[in-house]
Short mmCIF file of C-alpha atoms in Angstrom, two decimals:
data_model
loop_
_atom_site.label_atom_id
_atom_site.label_comp_id
_atom_site.label_asym_id
_atom_site.label_seq_id
_atom_site.Cartn_x
_atom_site.Cartn_y
_atom_site.Cartn_z
CA UNK A 1 -6.81 -4.61 13.20
CA UNK A 2 -6.34 -8.42 11.81
CA UNK A 3 -4.56 -11.39 13.37
CA UNK A 4 -4.02 -13.74 10.76
CA UNK A 5 -4.39 -16.11 9.75
CA UNK A 6 -7.90 -14.17 8.87
CA UNK A 7 -11.12 -16.48 9.63
CA UNK A 8 -13.14 -16.90 6.40
CA UNK A 9 -15.52 -14.73 7.53
CA UNK A 10 -13.66 -11.85 7.81
CA UNK A 11 -11.98 -12.67 4.96
CA UNK A 12 -14.56 -12.05 2.70
CA UNK A 13 -15.34 -9.00 4.27
CA UNK A 14 -11.33 -7.67 3.43
CA UNK A 15 -11.56 -9.67 -0.11
CA UNK A 16 -15.37 -6.84 -0.81
CA UNK A 17 -13.61 -3.71 0.89
CA UNK A 18 -10.49 -3.97 -1.13
CA UNK A 19 -12.32 -4.32 -4.59
CA UNK A 20 -13.93 -1.46 -2.94
CA UNK A 21 -11.27 0.48 -2.02
CA UNK A 22 -8.54 0.44 -4.65
CA UNK A 23 -5.73 2.05 -1.62
CA UNK A 24 -7.30 -0.67 1.11
CA UNK A 25 -4.24 -1.72 3.41
CA UNK A 26 -4.20 -4.23 5.92
CA UNK A 27 -3.85 -3.92 9.83
CA UNK A 28 -1.56 -6.82 10.88
CA UNK A 29 -1.10 -7.44 14.42
CA UNK A 30 2.13 -8.81 14.21
CA UNK A 31 2.65 -10.33 18.10
CA UNK A 32 -0.59 -12.11 18.01
CA UNK A 33 0.03 -13.48 14.48
CA UNK A 34 3.51 -14.21 15.99
CA UNK A 35 1.34 -16.45 18.43
CA UNK A 36 0.32 -19.28 15.93
CA UNK A 37 2.36 -18.41 13.05
CA UNK A 38 6.29 -17.58 12.15
CA UNK A 39 7.58 -14.17 10.42
CA UNK A 40 7.77 -16.18 7.36
CA UNK A 41 4.63 -17.79 7.74
CA UNK A 42 3.21 -14.00 8.28
CA UNK A 43 4.51 -12.72 4.63
CA UNK A 44 3.79 -15.38 2.70
CA UNK A 45 0.26 -15.66 3.55
CA UNK A 46 -0.02 -11.52 3.23
CA UNK A 47 1.57 -12.27 -0.47
CA UNK A 48 -0.77 -14.68 -1.66
CA UNK A 49 -3.89 -12.97 -0.11
CA UNK A 50 -2.48 -9.41 -2.18
CA UNK A 51 -3.12 -7.21 0.33
CA UNK A 52 -1.64 -4.62 1.13
CA UNK A 53 -0.43 -4.98 4.32
CA UNK A 54 1.41 -3.13 7.66
CA UNK A 55 1.93 -3.19 10.72
CA UNK A 56 1.21 -2.65 14.19
CA UNK A 57 4.84 -3.91 15.36
CA UNK A 58 8.16 -4.56 13.57
CA UNK A 59 11.01 -6.37 14.44
CA UNK A 60 14.51 -7.57 13.16
CA UNK A 61 12.59 -11.04 12.08
CA UNK A 62 10.69 -9.51 10.35
CA UNK A 63 13.16 -6.99 8.96
CA UNK A 64 15.08 -9.92 7.96
CA UNK A 65 12.03 -12.13 6.37
CA UNK A 66 11.16 -9.75 4.11
CA UNK A 67 14.69 -9.14 2.15
CA UNK A 68 15.19 -12.56 1.90
CA UNK A 69 11.89 -13.97 0.99
CA UNK A 70 11.37 -15.31 -2.40
CA UNK A 71 7.49 -14.19 -2.38
CA UNK A 72 6.52 -10.27 -3.36
CA UNK A 73 4.51 -9.02 -0.29
CA UNK A 74 2.59 -4.97 -0.94
CA UNK A 75 3.85 -3.91 2.19
CA UNK A 76 5.19 0.14 1.57
CA UNK A 77 6.02 0.10 5.30
CA UNK A 78 8.60 -2.21 5.75
CA UNK A 79 10.24 -1.12 1.99
CA UNK A 80 10.35 2.78 3.38
CA UNK A 81 12.10 0.73 6.71
CA UNK A 82 14.76 -0.97 4.40
CA UNK A 83 15.42 1.83 2.76
CA UNK A 84 16.10 3.87 6.06
CA UNK A 85 18.30 1.17 7.40
CA UNK A 86 19.93 1.55 4.37
CA UNK A 87 20.28 5.34 4.04
CA UNK A 88 21.51 5.14 8.23
CA UNK A 89 24.06 2.12 6.94
CA UNK A 90 25.62 4.32 4.71
CA UNK A 91 25.84 7.78 7.03
CA UNK A 92 22.63 9.78 4.95
CA UNK A 93 19.73 11.65 6.73
CA UNK A 94 16.85 9.84 7.63
CA UNK A 95 13.56 11.68 6.78
CA UNK A 96 11.26 9.70 9.33
CA UNK A 97 12.42 10.07 12.82
CA UNK A 98 10.10 8.17 14.47
CA UNK A 99 11.62 4.70 12.71
CA UNK A 100 14.81 5.66 14.38
CA UNK A 101 14.71 3.28 17.09
CA UNK A 102 14.34 0.39 14.56
CA UNK A 103 16.90 1.70 12.07
CA UNK A 104 19.39 1.71 14.97
CA UNK A 105 18.64 -1.56 16.25
CA UNK A 106 18.63 -3.34 12.88
CA UNK A 107 21.03 -6.32 12.96
CA UNK A 108 19.94 -8.10 9.74
CA UNK A 109 23.68 -8.96 7.79
CA UNK A 110 21.34 -8.93 4.74
CA UNK A 111 21.10 -5.12 4.66
CA UNK A 112 24.79 -5.72 3.56
CA UNK A 113 23.99 -8.16 0.55
CA UNK A 114 20.59 -5.89 -0.77
CA UNK A 115 23.31 -2.68 -0.79
CA UNK A 116 25.63 -4.51 -3.18
CA UNK A 117 22.62 -5.58 -5.27
CA UNK A 118 21.12 -2.28 -6.00
CA UNK A 119 24.63 -0.63 -6.56
CA UNK A 120 24.05 -3.10 -9.68
CA UNK A 121 21.28 -1.77 -11.08
CA UNK A 122 22.24 0.62 -13.71
CA UNK A 123 24.80 -1.55 -14.67
CA UNK A 124 22.02 -4.17 -15.25
CA UNK A 125 19.89 -1.50 -17.47
CA UNK A 126 22.66 -0.32 -19.25
CA UNK A 127 23.71 -3.80 -20.54
CA UNK A 128 19.19 -4.46 -21.42
CA UNK A 129 20.03 -1.24 -23.16
CA UNK A 130 22.16 -2.34 -25.19
CA UNK A 131 20.78 -5.72 -25.58
CA UNK A 132 17.64 -4.23 -27.23
CA UNK A 133 17.63 -5.67 -30.83
CA UNK A 134 15.09 -2.41 -31.47
CA UNK A 135 17.28 -0.08 -29.30
CA UNK A 136 18.33 3.72 -30.50
CA UNK A 137 20.70 4.48 -27.91
CA UNK A 138 23.84 2.35 -27.25
CA UNK A 139 25.54 3.32 -24.03
CA UNK A 140 29.63 3.12 -23.75
CA UNK A 141 29.85 1.24 -21.15
CA UNK A 142 30.75 -2.44 -20.56
CA UNK A 143 28.99 -3.99 -17.97
CA UNK A 144 29.00 -7.84 -16.33
CA UNK A 145 26.36 -10.03 -15.00
CA UNK A 146 28.00 -12.30 -12.06
CA UNK A 147 26.34 -14.51 -10.34
CA UNK A 148 26.67 -14.02 -6.44
CA UNK A 149 26.04 -15.30 -3.06
CA UNK A 150 23.46 -12.47 -1.95
CA UNK A 151 20.65 -13.56 0.13
CA UNK A 152 18.23 -10.69 -1.42
CA UNK A 153 14.78 -11.90 -2.37
CA UNK A 154 12.26 -10.91 -4.85
CA UNK A 155 11.42 -7.83 -2.26
CA UNK A 156 14.41 -6.14 -3.67
CA UNK A 157 11.98 -4.85 -6.36
CA UNK A 158 9.22 -2.97 -3.61
CA UNK A 159 12.50 -1.60 -2.51
CA UNK A 160 13.51 0.38 -4.92
CA UNK A 161 10.00 0.80 -5.84
CA UNK A 162 9.33 2.45 -2.42
CA UNK A 163 12.49 3.91 -1.19
CA UNK A 164 13.86 4.87 -4.67
CA UNK A 165 15.72 7.87 -2.46
CA UNK A 166 17.89 4.94 -0.34
CA UNK A 167 18.73 3.78 -4.09
CA UNK A 168 20.37 6.99 -5.19
CA UNK A 169 22.32 7.55 -1.37
CA UNK A 170 23.40 4.44 -2.63
CA UNK A 171 24.16 4.97 -5.46
CA UNK A 172 26.00 8.24 -4.63
CA UNK A 173 28.15 6.33 -1.74
CA UNK A 174 29.33 3.24 -3.64
CA UNK A 175 29.69 5.13 -6.75
CA UNK A 176 29.69 3.39 -10.47
CA UNK A 177 29.49 -0.67 -10.36
CA UNK A 178 30.22 -2.89 -13.49
CA UNK A 179 29.29 -5.90 -12.14
CA UNK A 180 25.45 -6.74 -12.01
CA UNK A 181 23.59 -9.88 -9.64
CA UNK A 182 22.41 -11.99 -12.31
CA UNK A 183 20.22 -14.27 -10.32
CA UNK A 184 18.01 -11.22 -9.26
CA UNK A 185 18.77 -8.77 -12.77
CA UNK A 186 17.39 -11.01 -15.29
CA UNK A 187 14.24 -11.66 -18.10
CA UNK A 188 12.88 -14.21 -15.76
CA UNK A 189 8.99 -13.16 -15.04
CA UNK A 190 8.98 -13.83 -11.39
CA UNK A 191 7.79 -10.04 -10.16
CA UNK A 192 3.82 -10.40 -10.29
CA UNK A 193 4.20 -12.29 -13.26
CA UNK A 194 6.44 -9.91 -14.74
CA UNK A 195 11.03 -9.62 -15.49
CA UNK A 196 11.82 -6.88 -13.23
CA UNK A 197 12.83 -4.68 -16.30
CA UNK A 198 9.61 -4.07 -17.44
CA UNK A 199 8.09 -3.89 -13.34
CA UNK A 200 10.76 -1.10 -13.27
CA UNK A 201 10.44 0.98 -16.45
CA UNK A 202 6.61 0.48 -15.95
CA UNK A 203 7.13 3.05 -12.83
CA UNK A 204 9.52 5.23 -15.03
CA UNK A 205 12.93 4.00 -12.65
CA UNK A 206 14.75 2.68 -16.21
CA UNK A 207 14.29 6.50 -17.20
CA UNK A 208 14.98 7.89 -13.68
CA UNK A 209 18.54 5.59 -13.72
CA UNK A 210 19.24 6.21 -17.80
CA UNK A 211 19.11 9.92 -17.28
CA UNK A 212 22.05 10.46 -14.48
CA UNK A 213 24.62 8.79 -17.29
CA UNK A 214 26.50 11.51 -18.98
CA UNK A 215 25.71 12.33 -22.31
CA UNK A 216 28.97 11.95 -24.17
CA UNK A 217 28.69 7.87 -22.52
CA UNK A 218 25.18 7.81 -25.29
CA UNK A 219 25.29 7.12 -28.86
CA UNK A 220 22.47 7.31 -30.82
CA UNK A 221 22.03 4.15 -33.31
CA UNK A 222 22.26 4.24 -36.79
CA UNK A 223 18.54 3.02 -38.20
CA UNK A 224 19.45 -0.44 -40.06
#
């Protein structure tokens, strides 16, 4: 377990270990790291190193900062926790009961913004599908791209990928939403060098969401 920032000798050793073990996860001593760094500085540091990470302790500040941060942080532990907080807020059962104290005590108001933004994902995917010049289908649903005051940052991508069950809990609870947040869902290549649509497509999320759309709303395009 490491206190951040990591000294150069240990950092060199960790990078070598990461090369040898693609599943390597850096275990962070959160409280000791907070003696010298803020929660935001800790997460930015981890984003810059590119390490997959986990924390021995998590607090509300770390959760809030993770959701709002405009840097991608590879931390499935936090993504899963946020997903469970979402499910709890929506009245869905939690399958990781050991996190129950963190879930019950989370006070982050940004969770509400996150839920609203997640609910717009199908509308974004439909709009993107209909906009493809070389697409082979058209979906008969009108969508609207709107700019909102959401505080949600880039880690919405990791939350979708690591907590897809929470994503579908949002869909099933809030129903279909015709608007999506264009400040998040757009073609900017800020998600690890790619846009969010490409990132989601590479992980099968686009196909998964499209599979939930009724067949009667999907038309095959006539080849030009």
